[in-house]
Amino acid sequence: MSILAFTSLLFGTSVLAGLLGALTGLGGGVVIVPVLTLLFKVDIRYAIGASLVSVIATSSGAAVAYVREGLSNIRVGMFLEVATTLGALLGAYLTARISSHWIAIVFGVVLLFSAAASIRGKYEELPKTTPNPLATTLRLHGCYPTPQGEKRYTAERVPLGFGIMFGAGTLSGLLGIGSGAVKVLAMDQAMKLPFKVSTTTSNFMIGVTAAASAGIYLARGYIDPMIAMPVMLGVLAGALIGTRILVKVHTHTLKIIFGLVIVILGCEMIYSGFSGRI
Amino acid sequence: MPKPTDKELDCTIAKMLKFGVSVAALVVLAGGLMLLRHPLLTIPDYSHFHAVDASLRSIKGITAAAFHLNPRGLVQFGLIILIATPIARVVFCIVGFIRQKDQLYTGISAVVLIILLYSLTKGAH
């Protein structure tokens, strides 16, 4: 294939991946890695290298929109980034040691989980347990606006949340994705933070987590300019368009359709991993 | 200097992130357009992993290549700016926490920064 054809195809696909990632809230990486490996037959290590770079771009690019809502909690984010960045180092270390078959299989499982999480959507608030002493020491609290006025919240089960965040970081470093779904899980389900606070704080954390494995990817030669260039620019463009559309259209049906696409990609990744095609 | 509120800190950081991503995207685009100067060349085989050239894997090598306007070096240089953006975010947070006289979170942010710098400098080993 010529450079022009390869770059244009990759750019177009990445725009779509970015759109899909923004509309499902899963991020572009979740779509771009399976598409690069299954469709473009690119080695999975180049795919995760390009994906990780696009993850940093979309997360940082979207920060302005999120900050306007004033919901993200920088203390919660910073504290949990200790866990995600350490996890990301472990993940990036594992990528070089695990065969690409297993990376594909783990990727497929994460896709299936992410699809389920995106369709499930907002989790209902559960009754509060006693305040966590660790949360008080670390000041993991804040308030957020509701129709009934400002509402205070405090993090619960801090060690559990921290542990899940370490896992989210490991997956991010291993698979070159933002693993936003797992980060949100750690905050809204384990730590019982409000859903909106969890999603906006998660977006803030994704860039820093990805940066922790990006250096290792770069040094190992996973980030190829020929692939990363159209992918980064495409996913970023797609994500920017996606966030504009998101405000205008009713997303429930779209979410289900995209959820199905991701389920199919997930099954295909697992199958390809087991059959040795990846 | 007055203590910045968390919200003000957030806004400064978000603007900085947007700026970093914009600069990175422009540099990558410039390198990309130069890569397309020979549009009909065949792409290398990417179905097997054989790692990027050693000169495009280190910050030193990439910076040198970018200053010689090597197209691939320029793309990589843009990507380094991109990777540096979230790191700069952590630095901004440290400064903000110091101004808020928040020692606990100055320390926590410093730990995150050390992990990030470790990855960027020692990544190869």
CSV table of C-alpha atoms in Angstrom, one decimal:
chain,number,residue,atom,x,y,z
A,1,MET,CA,0.0,0.0,0.0
A,2,SER,CA,1.2,3.5,-0.7
A,3,ILE,CA,1.9,6.0,2.0
A,4,LEU,CA,-1.0,8.2,0.9
A,5,ALA,CA,-3.5,5.4,0.8
A,6,PHE,CA,-2.4,4.0,4.2
A,7,THR,CA,-2.4,7.5,5.8
A,8,SER,CA,-5.8,8.5,4.4
A,9,LEU,CA,-7.5,5.2,5.4
A,10,LEU,CA,-6.0,5.3,8.8
A,11,PHE,CA,-7.0,8.9,9.3
A,12,GLY,CA,-10.6,8.2,8.2
A,13,THR,CA,-10.9,5.2,10.5
A,14,SER,CA,-9.5,7.1,13.4
A,15,VAL,CA,-12.0,9.9,13.0
A,16,LEU,CA,-14.8,7.3,13.2
A,17,ALA,CA,-13.1,5.7,16.2
A,18,GLY,CA,-12.8,9.1,17.9
A,19,LEU,CA,-16.5,9.8,17.2
A,20,LEU,CA,-17.5,6.4,18.6
A,21,GLY,CA,-15.3,6.8,21.6
A,22,ALA,CA,-16.7,10.2,22.5
A,23,LEU,CA,-20.4,9.1,22.0
A,24,THR,CA,-20.0,5.9,24.1
A,25,GLY,CA,-17.8,7.7,26.6
A,26,LEU,CA,-15.2,4.8,26.3
A,27,GLY,CA,-12.5,6.8,24.4
A,28,GLY,CA,-11.0,6.2,21.0
A,29,GLY,CA,-8.4,3.7,22.1
A,30,VAL,CA,-11.0,1.0,22.8
A,31,VAL,CA,-12.0,1.0,19.1
A,32,ILE,CA,-8.7,1.9,17.3
A,33,VAL,CA,-6.6,-1.1,18.6
A,34,PRO,CA,-9.0,-3.8,17.4
A,35,VAL,CA,-9.5,-2.0,14.1
A,36,LEU,CA,-5.7,-1.6,13.5
A,37,THR,CA,-5.0,-5.2,14.3
A,38,LEU,CA,-8.0,-6.9,12.8
A,39,LEU,CA,-8.5,-4.7,9.7
A,40,PHE,CA,-5.1,-3.2,8.9
A,41,LYS,CA,-3.2,-6.2,10.1
A,42,VAL,CA,-0.8,-4.0,12.1
A,43,ASP,CA,1.1,-5.7,14.9
A,44,ILE,CA,-0.7,-5.1,18.2
A,45,ARG,CA,2.3,-3.3,19.7
A,46,TYR,CA,2.3,-0.6,17.1
A,47,ALA,CA,-1.5,-0.4,17.6
A,48,ILE,CA,-1.4,0.1,21.3
A,49,GLY,CA,1.5,2.7,20.9
A,50,ALA,CA,-0.6,4.8,18.5
A,51,SER,CA,-3.7,4.3,20.6
A,52,LEU,CA,-2.0,5.5,23.8
A,53,VAL,CA,-0.9,8.7,22.2
A,54,SER,CA,-4.4,9.4,21.0
A,55,VAL,CA,-5.7,8.7,24.5
A,56,ILE,CA,-3.5,11.5,25.9
A,57,ALA,CA,-4.7,13.9,23.1
A,58,THR,CA,-8.4,13.4,23.7
A,59,SER,CA,-8.3,13.4,27.4
A,60,SER,CA,-6.3,16.7,27.5
A,61,GLY,CA,-8.3,18.2,24.7
A,62,ALA,CA,-11.6,17.5,26.5
A,63,ALA,CA,-10.5,19.0,29.8
A,64,VAL,CA,-11.7,22.5,29.0
A,65,ALA,CA,-15.3,21.2,28.5
A,66,TYR,CA,-15.2,19.2,31.7
A,67,VAL,CA,-13.8,22.0,33.8
A,68,ARG,CA,-16.6,24.3,32.7
A,69,GLU,CA,-19.0,21.9,34.6
A,70,GLY,CA,-16.8,22.4,37.7
A,71,LEU,CA,-17.4,18.8,38.9
A,72,SER,CA,-14.0,17.2,38.8
A,73,ASN,CA,-12.2,16.8,42.1
A,74,ILE,CA,-8.4,17.5,41.8
A,75,ARG,CA,-7.5,16.0,45.2
A,76,VAL,CA,-9.4,12.8,44.6
A,77,GLY,CA,-7.8,12.7,41.1
A,78,MET,CA,-4.2,13.4,42.2
A,79,PHE,CA,-4.4,10.9,45.1
A,80,LEU,CA,-5.7,8.1,42.9
A,81,GLU,CA,-3.1,9.0,40.2
A,82,VAL,CA,-0.4,7.6,42.5
A,83,ALA,CA,-2.2,4.2,42.0
A,84,THR,CA,-2.9,4.5,38.2
A,85,THR,CA,0.7,5.7,37.3
A,86,LEU,CA,2.3,2.9,39.3
A,87,GLY,CA,-0.1,0.5,37.6
A,88,ALA,CA,0.7,1.9,34.2
A,89,LEU,CA,4.4,1.3,34.8
A,90,LEU,CA,3.6,-2.4,35.6
A,91,GLY,CA,1.3,-2.7,32.6
A,92,ALA,CA,3.9,-1.2,30.2
A,93,TYR,CA,6.5,-3.6,31.7
A,94,LEU,CA,4.1,-6.6,31.2
A,95,THR,CA,3.4,-5.7,27.5
A,96,ALA,CA,7.0,-6.6,26.6
A,97,ARG,CA,6.7,-10.0,28.5
A,98,ILE,CA,3.3,-11.3,27.5
A,99,SER,CA,2.7,-12.7,24.0
A,100,SER,CA,0.5,-10.7,21.7
A,101,HIS,CA,-2.1,-13.6,21.7
A,102,TRP,CA,-2.7,-12.9,25.4
A,103,ILE,CA,-2.7,-9.2,25.0
A,104,ALA,CA,-5.4,-9.6,22.4
A,105,ILE,CA,-7.5,-11.9,24.7
A,106,VAL,CA,-7.2,-9.5,27.7
A,107,PHE,CA,-8.2,-6.7,25.3
A,108,GLY,CA,-11.2,-8.6,24.2
A,109,VAL,CA,-12.4,-9.2,27.7
A,110,VAL,CA,-11.9,-5.5,28.6
A,111,LEU,CA,-14.0,-4.6,25.5
A,112,LEU,CA,-16.8,-6.8,26.6
A,113,PHE,CA,-16.7,-5.4,30.1
A,114,SER,CA,-16.6,-1.8,28.8
A,115,ALA,CA,-19.6,-2.4,26.6
A,116,ALA,CA,-21.6,-3.7,29.5
A,117,ALA,CA,-20.5,-0.7,31.6
A,118,SER,CA,-21.4,1.8,28.9
A,119,ILE,CA,-24.9,0.3,28.4
A,120,ARG,CA,-25.5,0.1,32.1
A,121,GLY,CA,-24.8,3.8,32.4
A,122,LYS,CA,-25.5,5.7,35.6
A,123,TYR,CA,-25.6,3.7,38.8
A,124,GLU,CA,-28.2,4.6,41.4
A,125,GLU,CA,-26.8,6.0,44.6
A,126,LEU,CA,-26.5,3.5,47.4
A,127,PRO,CA,-27.2,4.2,51.0
A,128,LYS,CA,-24.1,5.7,52.8
A,129,THR,CA,-22.0,3.8,55.2
A,130,THR,CA,-19.9,5.4,57.9
A,131,PRO,CA,-17.3,8.0,56.7
A,132,ASN,CA,-13.9,6.5,56.0
A,133,PRO,CA,-11.2,7.9,58.4
A,134,LEU,CA,-8.6,7.7,55.5
A,135,ALA,CA,-11.0,9.9,53.4
A,136,THR,CA,-11.1,12.4,56.2
A,137,THR,CA,-7.3,12.5,56.5
A,138,LEU,CA,-6.8,12.8,52.8
A,139,ARG,CA,-9.7,15.3,52.4
A,140,LEU,CA,-11.4,13.2,49.7
A,141,HIS,CA,-14.6,15.2,49.7
A,142,GLY,CA,-16.3,18.0,47.9
A,143,CYS,CA,-19.7,19.3,46.9
A,144,TYR,CA,-21.6,19.3,43.6
A,145,PRO,CA,-24.6,21.2,42.4
A,146,THR,CA,-28.0,19.4,42.3
A,147,PRO,CA,-31.5,20.8,41.5
A,148,GLN,CA,-32.0,20.8,45.3
A,149,GLY,CA,-28.8,22.9,45.9
A,150,GLU,CA,-25.2,22.0,46.8
A,151,LYS,CA,-24.8,18.5,48.0
A,152,ARG,CA,-21.7,17.3,49.9
A,153,TYR,CA,-20.0,14.0,49.3
A,154,THR,CA,-17.2,12.0,50.9
A,155,ALA,CA,-15.3,9.1,49.5
A,156,GLU,CA,-15.8,5.7,51.1
A,157,ARG,CA,-13.8,2.4,50.9
A,158,VAL,CA,-10.6,4.3,49.9
A,159,PRO,CA,-8.2,1.3,49.9
A,160,LEU,CA,-10.6,-0.7,47.6
A,161,GLY,CA,-10.9,2.3,45.2
A,162,PHE,CA,-7.1,2.7,45.3
A,163,GLY,CA,-6.6,-1.0,44.5
A,164,ILE,CA,-9.1,-0.9,41.6
A,165,MET,CA,-7.3,2.2,40.3
A,166,PHE,CA,-4.0,0.3,40.3
A,167,GLY,CA,-5.7,-2.3,38.1
A,168,ALA,CA,-7.1,0.4,35.8
A,169,GLY,CA,-3.5,1.8,35.4
A,170,THR,CA,-2.1,-1.7,34.7
A,171,LEU,CA,-4.8,-2.2,32.0
A,172,SER,CA,-4.0,1.2,30.5
A,173,GLY,CA,-0.3,0.5,30.3
A,174,LEU,CA,-0.8,-3.0,29.0
A,175,LEU,CA,-3.4,-2.3,26.3
A,176,GLY,CA,-2.7,1.4,25.4
A,177,ILE,CA,-6.2,2.5,26.4
A,178,GLY,CA,-7.5,5.1,28.8
A,179,SER,CA,-9.5,2.5,30.8
A,180,GLY,CA,-12.0,5.1,31.8
A,181,ALA,CA,-14.7,2.5,32.4
A,182,VAL,CA,-12.6,0.9,35.2
A,183,LYS,CA,-11.7,4.3,36.6
A,184,VAL,CA,-15.3,5.3,36.8
A,185,LEU,CA,-16.1,1.9,38.4
A,186,ALA,CA,-13.5,2.5,41.1
A,187,MET,CA,-14.9,6.0,42.0
A,188,ASP,CA,-18.6,5.7,41.7
A,189,GLN,CA,-19.1,2.1,42.8
A,190,ALA,CA,-16.2,1.4,45.1
A,191,MET,CA,-15.7,4.9,46.6
A,192,LYS,CA,-19.4,5.9,46.2
A,193,LEU,CA,-18.6,9.2,44.6
A,194,PRO,CA,-21.3,10.9,42.6
A,195,PHE,CA,-21.4,9.6,39.0
A,196,LYS,CA,-20.8,13.0,37.4
A,197,VAL,CA,-17.8,13.7,39.7
A,198,SER,CA,-16.4,10.2,38.8
A,199,THR,CA,-16.6,10.6,35.0
A,200,THR,CA,-15.1,14.1,35.0
A,201,THR,CA,-12.3,13.2,37.4
A,202,SER,CA,-11.7,10.1,35.4
A,203,ASN,CA,-11.1,12.1,32.3
A,204,PHE,CA,-8.6,14.2,34.1
A,205,MET,CA,-6.7,11.1,35.3
A,206,ILE,CA,-6.6,9.4,31.9
A,207,GLY,CA,-3.9,11.7,30.4
A,208,VAL,CA,-1.6,11.4,33.4
A,209,THR,CA,-2.0,7.6,33.5
A,210,ALA,CA,-1.3,7.3,29.8
A,211,ALA,CA,1.8,9.6,30.1
A,212,ALA,CA,3.3,7.2,32.6
A,213,SER,CA,3.4,4.3,30.1
A,214,ALA,CA,4.0,6.5,27.0
A,215,GLY,CA,7.7,7.1,27.9
A,216,ILE,CA,8.2,3.3,28.1
A,217,TYR,CA,6.4,2.7,24.8
A,218,LEU,CA,8.4,5.3,23.1
A,219,ALA,CA,11.7,3.9,24.3
A,220,ARG,CA,10.7,0.4,23.2
A,221,GLY,CA,9.8,1.6,19.7
A,222,TYR,CA,6.0,1.0,19.9
A,223,ILE,CA,5.2,4.5,18.8
A,224,ASP,CA,5.8,4.6,15.0
A,225,PRO,CA,5.4,8.1,13.5
A,226,MET,CA,3.8,6.7,10.3
A,227,ILE,CA,0.9,5.1,12.3
A,228,ALA,CA,0.7,7.4,15.3
A,229,MET,CA,0.4,10.5,13.1
A,230,PRO,CA,-2.9,9.8,11.3
A,231,VAL,CA,-4.3,8.0,14.4
A,232,MET,CA,-3.6,10.8,16.8
A,233,LEU,CA,-4.9,13.5,14.5
A,234,GLY,CA,-7.9,11.5,13.5
A,235,VAL,CA,-9.0,10.4,16.9
A,236,LEU,CA,-8.6,13.9,18.2
A,237,ALA,CA,-10.7,15.3,15.4
A,238,GLY,CA,-13.4,12.6,15.8
A,239,ALA,CA,-13.6,13.2,19.6
A,240,LEU,CA,-14.0,17.0,19.1
A,241,ILE,CA,-16.8,16.4,16.6
A,242,GLY,CA,-18.3,13.7,18.9
A,243,THR,CA,-18.5,16.0,21.9
A,244,ARG,CA,-20.3,18.6,19.8
A,245,ILE,CA,-22.9,16.1,18.5
A,246,LEU,CA,-23.3,14.7,22.0
A,247,VAL,CA,-25.0,17.8,23.2
A,248,LYS,CA,-27.5,17.7,20.3
A,249,VAL,CA,-28.6,14.1,19.8
A,250,HIS,CA,-30.4,11.6,21.9
A,251,THR,CA,-27.7,9.1,22.7
A,252,HIS,CA,-29.5,6.1,24.2
A,253,THR,CA,-30.1,4.3,20.9
A,254,LEU,CA,-26.6,5.2,19.7
A,255,LYS,CA,-25.1,3.9,22.9
A,256,ILE,CA,-26.8,0.5,22.3
A,257,ILE,CA,-25.7,0.3,18.7
A,258,PHE,CA,-22.1,1.2,19.5
A,259,GLY,CA,-22.2,-1.1,22.5
A,260,LEU,CA,-23.0,-4.0,20.1
A,261,VAL,CA,-20.2,-2.9,17.8
A,262,ILE,CA,-17.8,-3.1,20.7
A,263,VAL,CA,-19.1,-6.5,21.8
A,264,ILE,CA,-18.4,-7.8,18.3
A,265,LEU,CA,-14.9,-6.4,18.3
A,266,GLY,CA,-14.3,-7.9,21.7
A,267,CYS,CA,-15.4,-11.4,20.6
A,268,GLU,CA,-13.2,-11.0,17.5
A,269,MET,CA,-10.2,-10.0,19.5
A,270,ILE,CA,-10.6,-13.0,21.9
A,271,TYR,CA,-11.1,-15.4,19.0
A,272,SER,CA,-8.1,-14.0,17.1
A,273,GLY,CA,-6.0,-14.3,20.2
A,274,PHE,CA,-6.9,-17.9,20.8
A,275,SER,CA,-6.6,-18.9,17.2
A,276,GLY,CA,-3.1,-17.2,17.0
A,277,ARG,CA,-4.1,-14.8,14.2
A,278,ILE,CA,-2.9,-11.9,16.5
B,1,MET,CA,-0.2,36.5,45.9
B,2,PRO,CA,-3.8,35.4,46.8
B,3,LYS,CA,-4.5,31.7,47.3
B,4,PRO,CA,-6.0,30.2,44.1
B,5,THR,CA,-9.3,28.3,44.6
B,6,ASP,CA,-9.6,24.7,43.3
B,7,LYS,CA,-11.8,26.0,40.5
B,8,GLU,CA,-9.4,28.6,39.4
B,9,LEU,CA,-6.6,26.0,39.4
B,10,ASP,CA,-8.8,23.8,37.3
B,11,CYS,CA,-9.4,26.5,34.7
B,12,THR,CA,-5.7,27.4,34.4
B,13,ILE,CA,-4.8,23.8,34.0
B,14,ALA,CA,-7.5,23.1,31.4
B,15,LYS,CA,-6.3,26.1,29.3
B,16,MET,CA,-2.7,24.9,29.5
B,17,LEU,CA,-3.8,21.4,28.4
B,18,LYS,CA,-5.6,22.7,25.4
B,19,PHE,CA,-2.6,24.8,24.5
B,20,GLY,CA,-0.3,21.8,24.8
B,21,VAL,CA,-2.5,19.6,22.7
B,22,SER,CA,-2.9,22.3,20.0
B,23,VAL,CA,0.8,22.8,19.7
B,24,ALA,CA,1.5,19.0,19.6
B,25,ALA,CA,-1.2,18.5,16.9
B,26,LEU,CA,0.2,21.3,14.8
B,27,VAL,CA,3.8,19.9,15.0
B,28,VAL,CA,2.5,16.3,14.2
B,29,LEU,CA,0.5,17.7,11.3
B,30,ALA,CA,3.6,19.6,9.9
B,31,GLY,CA,5.6,16.4,10.1
B,32,GLY,CA,2.8,14.4,8.6
B,33,LEU,CA,2.5,16.7,5.6
B,34,MET,CA,6.2,16.4,5.0
B,35,LEU,CA,5.9,12.6,5.2
B,36,LEU,CA,3.3,12.8,2.4
B,37,ARG,CA,5.8,14.6,0.1
B,38,HIS,CA,6.5,11.2,-1.4
B,39,PRO,CA,2.9,9.9,-1.4
B,40,LEU,CA,3.4,6.9,-3.7
B,41,LEU,CA,6.2,5.2,-1.7
B,42,THR,CA,5.2,1.9,-0.3
B,43,ILE,CA,4.7,1.6,3.5
B,44,PRO,CA,6.9,-0.8,5.5
B,45,ASP,CA,5.5,-4.1,6.7
B,46,TYR,CA,3.8,-3.4,10.0
B,47,SER,CA,2.3,-6.9,10.5
B,48,HIS,CA,5.5,-7.9,12.3
B,49,PHE,CA,7.0,-5.9,15.1
B,50,HIS,CA,10.5,-4.7,14.5
B,51,ALA,CA,10.6,-1.5,16.7
B,52,VAL,CA,11.1,2.0,15.5
B,53,ASP,CA,14.7,3.2,14.6
B,54,ALA,CA,16.8,3.7,17.7
B,55,SER,CA,17.2,7.4,16.8
B,56,LEU,CA,13.4,8.0,17.0
B,57,ARG,CA,13.1,6.3,20.4
B,58,SER,CA,14.9,8.7,22.7
B,59,ILE,CA,14.2,12.3,23.5
B,60,LYS,CA,17.7,13.3,22.5
B,61,GLY,CA,17.5,11.5,19.1
B,62,ILE,CA,14.1,12.8,18.4
B,63,THR,CA,15.0,16.4,19.2
B,64,ALA,CA,18.0,16.2,16.9
B,65,ALA,CA,16.0,14.8,14.1
B,66,ALA,CA,13.2,17.4,14.5
B,67,PHE,CA,15.7,20.2,14.3
B,68,HIS,CA,17.0,18.8,11.1
B,69,LEU,CA,13.4,18.9,9.9
B,70,ASN,CA,13.3,15.2,9.4
B,71,PRO,CA,9.6,14.4,8.9
B,72,ARG,CA,9.5,11.3,11.1
B,73,GLY,CA,11.5,13.2,13.8
B,74,LEU,CA,9.1,16.1,13.6
B,75,VAL,CA,6.1,13.8,14.2
B,76,GLN,CA,7.8,12.1,17.2
B,77,PHE,CA,8.7,15.6,18.5
B,78,GLY,CA,5.1,16.6,18.4
B,79,LEU,CA,4.2,13.4,20.3
B,80,ILE,CA,6.8,14.2,23.0
B,81,ILE,CA,5.1,17.6,23.4
B,82,LEU,CA,1.8,15.7,23.8
B,83,ILE,CA,3.2,13.3,26.4
B,84,ALA,CA,4.7,16.3,28.3
B,85,THR,CA,1.3,18.0,28.5
B,86,PRO,CA,-0.2,15.9,31.3
B,87,ILE,CA,3.2,16.0,33.1
B,88,ALA,CA,3.1,19.8,32.9
B,89,ARG,CA,-0.4,19.5,34.4
B,90,VAL,CA,1.0,17.8,37.5
B,91,VAL,CA,3.7,20.5,37.8
B,92,PHE,CA,0.9,23.1,37.7
B,93,CYS,CA,-1.0,21.3,40.4
B,94,ILE,CA,2.2,21.2,42.6
B,95,VAL,CA,2.6,25.0,42.2
B,96,GLY,CA,-1.1,25.5,43.0
B,97,PHE,CA,-1.0,23.3,46.1
B,98,ILE,CA,2.1,25.1,47.3
B,99,ARG,CA,0.3,28.4,47.0
B,100,GLN,CA,-2.6,27.0,48.8
B,101,LYS,CA,-0.1,25.9,51.5
B,102,ASP,CA,-1.4,22.3,51.2
B,103,GLN,CA,1.6,20.3,52.2
B,104,LEU,CA,-0.1,16.9,52.0
B,105,TYR,CA,-1.2,17.3,48.4
B,106,THR,CA,2.1,19.0,47.4
B,107,GLY,CA,3.7,15.8,48.5
B,108,ILE,CA,1.2,13.5,46.8
B,109,SER,CA,1.6,15.4,43.5
B,110,ALA,CA,5.4,15.3,43.8
B,111,VAL,CA,5.2,11.5,44.0
B,112,VAL,CA,3.1,11.3,40.8
B,113,LEU,CA,5.6,13.6,39.1
B,114,ILE,CA,8.5,11.4,40.2
B,115,ILE,CA,6.8,8.3,38.7
B,116,LEU,CA,6.1,10.2,35.4
B,117,LEU,CA,9.7,11.4,35.1
B,118,TYR,CA,11.0,8.0,36.0
B,119,SER,CA,9.0,6.5,33.1
B,120,LEU,CA,10.1,9.1,30.6
B,121,THR,CA,13.8,8.9,31.5
B,122,LYS,CA,14.4,5.3,32.5
B,123,GLY,CA,11.7,3.8,30.3
B,124,ALA,CA,14.2,2.0,28.1
B,125,HIS,CA,15.5,-0.2,30.9
